[in-house]
Coordinates of N, CA and C in Angstrom, one line a residue:
E8 N -107.6 -140.4 20.0 CA -106.9 -141.3 20.8 C -105.4 -141.2 20.5
A9 N -104.6 -141.1 21.6 CA -103.2 -141.0 21.4 C -102.7 -142.3 20.7
G10 N -101.7 -142.1 19.8 CA -101.2 -143.2 19.0 C -102.0 -143.4 17.7
A11 N -103.1 -142.8 17.5 CA -103.9 -142.9 16.3 C -103.2 -142.2 15.1
T12 N -103.4 -142.6 13.9 CA -102.9 -141.9 12.8 C -103.9 -140.9 12.2
V13 N -103.4 -139.7 12.0 CA -104.3 -138.6 11.5 C -103.8 -138.2 10.2
S14 N -104.6 -138.3 9.2 CA -104.3 -137.9 7.8 C -104.8 -136.5 7.6
T15 N -104.0 -135.5 7.2 CA -104.4 -134.1 6.9 C -103.8 -133.6 5.7
D16 N -104.1 -132.3 5.4 CA -103.3 -131.6 4.4 C -102.1 -131.0 5.1
E17 N -101.4 -130.1 4.4 CA -100.2 -129.6 4.9 C -100.3 -128.3 5.8
L18 N -101.5 -128.0 6.2 CA -101.7 -126.8 7.1 C -100.7 -126.9 8.3
Y19 N -100.0 -125.9 8.6 CA -98.9 -125.9 9.6 C -99.4 -126.4 11.0
S20 N -100.6 -126.0 11.4 CA -101.1 -126.3 12.7 C -101.2 -127.8 12.9
Y21 N -101.4 -128.6 11.8 CA -101.5 -130.0 12.0 C -100.2 -130.6 12.3
S22 N -99.1 -130.0 12.0 CA -97.8 -130.5 12.3 C -97.6 -130.7 13.8
L23 N -98.4 -130.0 14.6 CA -98.3 -130.1 16.1 C -98.8 -131.4 16.6
L24 N -99.5 -132.2 15.8 CA -100.1 -133.4 16.3 C -99.1 -134.4 16.7
K25 N -97.9 -134.5 16.1 CA -96.9 -135.4 16.5 C -96.5 -135.2 18.0
G26 N -96.4 -134.0 18.4 CA -96.1 -133.6 19.8 C -97.2 -134.0 20.8
E27 N -98.4 -134.3 20.3 CA -99.5 -134.7 21.1 C -99.7 -136.2 21.2
G28 N -98.8 -137.0 20.5 CA -98.8 -138.4 20.6 C -99.5 -139.1 19.4
Y29 N -99.8 -138.3 18.4 CA -100.5 -138.9 17.2 C -99.4 -139.2 16.1
T30 N -99.7 -140.1 15.3 CA -98.9 -140.3 14.0 C -99.6 -139.4 13.0
H31 N -98.8 -138.6 12.4 CA -99.4 -137.6 11.4 C -98.8 -137.8 10.0
V32 N -99.7 -138.0 9.1 CA -99.4 -138.1 7.7 C -100.1 -136.9 6.9
A33 N -99.3 -136.1 6.2 CA -99.8 -135.0 5.5 C -99.7 -135.1 4.0
V34 N -100.8 -135.0 3.3 CA -100.8 -135.0 1.9 C -100.6 -133.6 1.5
K35 N -99.8 -133.4 0.4 CA -99.4 -132.0 0.0 C -100.2 -131.6 -1.2
H36 N -101.4 -131.0 -0.9 CA -102.2 -130.5 -1.9 C -101.6 -129.5 -2.8
G37 N -100.7 -128.6 -2.2 CA -100.0 -127.6 -2.9 C -99.1 -128.2 -4.0
A38 N -98.6 -129.4 -3.8 CA -97.8 -130.1 -4.8 C -98.6 -131.1 -5.6
K39 N -99.9 -130.9 -5.6 CA -100.8 -131.7 -6.4 C -100.8 -133.2 -5.9
Q40 N -100.5 -133.4 -4.6 CA -100.5 -134.7 -4.0 C -101.8 -134.9 -3.3
W41 N -102.6 -135.9 -3.7 CA -104.0 -136.1 -3.1 C -104.0 -137.3 -2.2
A42 N -103.1 -138.2 -2.3 CA -103.1 -139.4 -1.4 C -101.6 -139.9 -1.3
I43 N -101.4 -140.6 -0.2 CA -100.1 -141.2 0.1 C -100.4 -142.7 0.4
Y44 N -99.7 -143.6 -0.2 CA -99.9 -145.0 0.1 C -98.7 -145.4 1.0
D45 N -99.1 -146.1 2.1 CA -98.1 -146.6 3.0 C -98.1 -148.1 2.9
A46 N -97.0 -148.6 2.2 CA -97.0 -150.0 1.9 C -96.8 -150.9 3.2
E47 N -96.1 -150.3 4.1 CA -95.8 -151.0 5.4 C -97.1 -151.4 6.1
T48 N -98.1 -150.5 6.1 CA -99.4 -150.7 6.8 C -100.5 -151.0 5.8
D49 N -100.2 -151.0 4.5 CA -101.2 -151.2 3.4 C -102.4 -150.2 3.6
T50 N -102.0 -148.9 3.9 CA -103.0 -147.9 4.1 C -102.8 -146.7 3.1
M51 N -104.0 -146.2 2.6 CA -104.0 -145.1 1.8 C -104.4 -143.9 2.7
H52 N -103.5 -142.9 2.7 CA -103.8 -141.6 3.5 C -104.3 -140.6 2.5
H53 N -105.4 -140.0 2.9 CA -106.0 -138.9 2.1 C -107.0 -138.1 2.9
T54 N -107.5 -137.0 2.4 CA -108.4 -136.2 3.1 C -109.8 -136.1 2.4
N55 N -110.0 -137.1 1.5 CA -111.2 -137.1 0.7 C -112.5 -137.1 1.6
H56 N -112.5 -138.0 2.6 CA -113.7 -138.2 3.4 C -114.1 -137.0 4.2
V57 N -113.1 -136.4 4.8 CA -113.4 -135.2 5.7 C -113.7 -134.0 4.8
E58 N -113.1 -133.9 3.6 CA -113.5 -132.8 2.7 C -114.9 -133.0 2.2
S59 N -115.3 -134.2 1.9 CA -116.6 -134.5 1.5 C -117.6 -134.2 2.6
F60 N -117.3 -134.6 3.8 CA -118.2 -134.4 5.0 C -118.4 -132.9 5.2
W61 N -117.3 -132.1 5.1 CA -117.5 -130.6 5.3 C -118.3 -130.0 4.2
R62 N -118.1 -130.5 3.0 CA -118.9 -129.9 1.8 C -120.4 -130.2 2.1
H63 N -120.7 -131.4 2.5 CA -122.1 -131.8 2.7 C -122.7 -131.0 3.9
F64 N -121.9 -130.9 4.9 CA -122.3 -130.1 6.1 C -122.6 -128.7 5.8
K65 N -121.7 -128.0 5.1 CA -121.9 -126.6 4.6 C -123.2 -126.5 3.8
H66 N -123.4 -127.4 2.8 CA -124.5 -127.4 1.9 C -125.8 -127.6 2.7
S67 N -125.8 -128.5 3.8 CA -127.0 -128.6 4.6 C -127.4 -127.4 5.4
I68 N -126.3 -126.7 5.9 CA -126.6 -125.5 6.6 C -127.1 -124.4 5.7
R69 N -126.4 -124.2 4.6 CA -126.9 -123.1 3.6 C -128.2 -123.4 3.0
G70 N -128.6 -124.7 2.9 CA -129.9 -125.1 2.3 C -131.0 -124.9 3.3
T71 N -130.7 -124.8 4.6 CA -131.7 -124.8 5.6 C -131.8 -123.4 6.3
H72 N -130.7 -122.8 6.5 CA -130.6 -121.6 7.3 C -129.9 -120.4 6.5
V73 N -130.3 -119.2 6.9 CA -129.6 -118.1 6.3 C -128.2 -118.0 6.9
S74 N -128.2 -118.2 8.3 CA -126.9 -118.2 9.0 C -127.1 -118.9 10.3
I75 N -126.1 -119.4 10.9 CA -126.2 -119.9 12.3 C -125.1 -119.3 13.1
S76 N -125.3 -119.2 14.4 CA -124.4 -118.5 15.3 C -123.3 -119.5 15.7
Q77 N -122.1 -119.0 16.0 CA -121.0 -119.8 16.5 C -121.4 -120.5 17.8
Q78 N -122.3 -119.9 18.6 CA -122.7 -120.5 19.8 C -123.4 -121.8 19.6
H79 N -124.1 -122.0 18.5 CA -124.8 -123.2 18.2 C -124.2 -124.1 17.2
M80 N -123.1 -123.7 16.7 CA -122.4 -124.5 15.6 C -122.2 -126.0 16.0
R81 N -121.7 -126.2 17.2 CA -121.4 -127.5 17.7 C -122.6 -128.4 17.7
K82 N -123.8 -127.9 18.0 CA -125.0 -128.6 18.0 C -125.4 -129.1 16.6
Y83 N -125.3 -128.2 15.7 CA -125.6 -128.5 14.3 C -124.6 -129.6 13.8
L84 N -123.3 -129.4 14.1 CA -122.3 -130.4 13.7 C -122.6 -131.7 14.3
D85 N -122.9 -131.8 15.6 CA -123.2 -133.0 16.3 C -124.4 -133.7 15.6
E86 N -125.5 -133.0 15.3 CA -126.6 -133.6 14.6 C -126.3 -134.1 13.2
F87 N -125.5 -133.3 12.5 CA -125.1 -133.8 11.1 C -124.2 -135.0 11.2
T88 N -123.3 -135.0 12.2 CA -122.5 -136.2 12.3 C -123.3 -137.4 12.7
F89 N -124.2 -137.3 13.6 CA -125.1 -138.4 14.0 C -125.9 -138.9 12.7
R90 N -126.4 -138.0 12.0 CA -127.2 -138.4 10.8 C -126.3 -139.1 9.8
A91 N -125.1 -138.6 9.6 CA -124.1 -139.2 8.6 C -123.7 -140.6 9.0
N92 N -123.5 -140.7 10.3 CA -123.0 -142.0 10.8 C -124.1 -143.1 10.8
H93 N -125.4 -142.7 10.8 CA -126.5 -143.6 10.8 C -127.4 -143.5 9.6
R94 N -126.8 -143.0 8.5 CA -127.6 -142.7 7.3 C -128.2 -144.0 6.7
G95 N -127.7 -145.1 6.9 CA -128.2 -146.4 6.4 C -129.2 -147.1 7.2
E96 N -129.5 -146.5 8.4 CA -130.5 -147.1 9.3 C -131.4 -146.1 9.8
V97 N -132.3 -145.6 8.9 CA -133.2 -144.5 9.3 C -134.1 -144.8 10.4
N98 N -134.7 -146.0 10.4 CA -135.6 -146.4 11.5 C -134.9 -146.5 12.9
R99 N -133.7 -147.1 12.9 CA -132.9 -147.2 14.1 C -132.4 -145.9 14.6
M100 N -132.2 -145.0 13.6 CA -131.8 -143.6 14.0 C -132.8 -143.0 14.9
F101 N -134.1 -143.1 14.5 CA -135.2 -142.5 15.3 C -135.2 -143.1 16.6
D102 N -135.1 -144.5 16.7 CA -135.2 -145.2 18.0 C -134.1 -144.8 18.9
R103 N -132.9 -144.6 18.3 CA -131.7 -144.1 19.2 C -131.9 -142.7 19.7
L104 N -132.5 -141.9 18.9 CA -132.8 -140.5 19.3 C -133.8 -140.5 20.5
I105 N -134.9 -141.3 20.4 CA -135.9 -141.4 21.4 C -135.3 -142.0 22.7
A106 N -134.4 -143.0 22.5 CA -133.8 -143.7 23.7 C -132.9 -142.7 24.4
A107 N -132.3 -141.8 23.8 CA -131.4 -140.8 24.4 C -132.1 -139.9 25.4
F108 N -133.4 -139.8 25.3 CA -134.1 -139.0 26.2 C -134.9 -139.8 27.1

């Protein structure tokens, strides 16, 4: 959503986010910076959650499949995201899946 704050590492392509209407905060892993505290908004900016998410996603794929095609990657990612977002409500997760069809 435009105006949202996006916290990333210093990869150059993320610097383009400002031009798209986002507030961009980059932690500099190369300089051993893992988090930035913004006292004005009382917000800690870091990439820990997304890095953890990707690590778990990759582990789930490698633990289940030999490989997956790029064509189906989005489907696997959508399923993993759904499961991660509803991990505390296993019974409701099933009900939501059934209701979607």
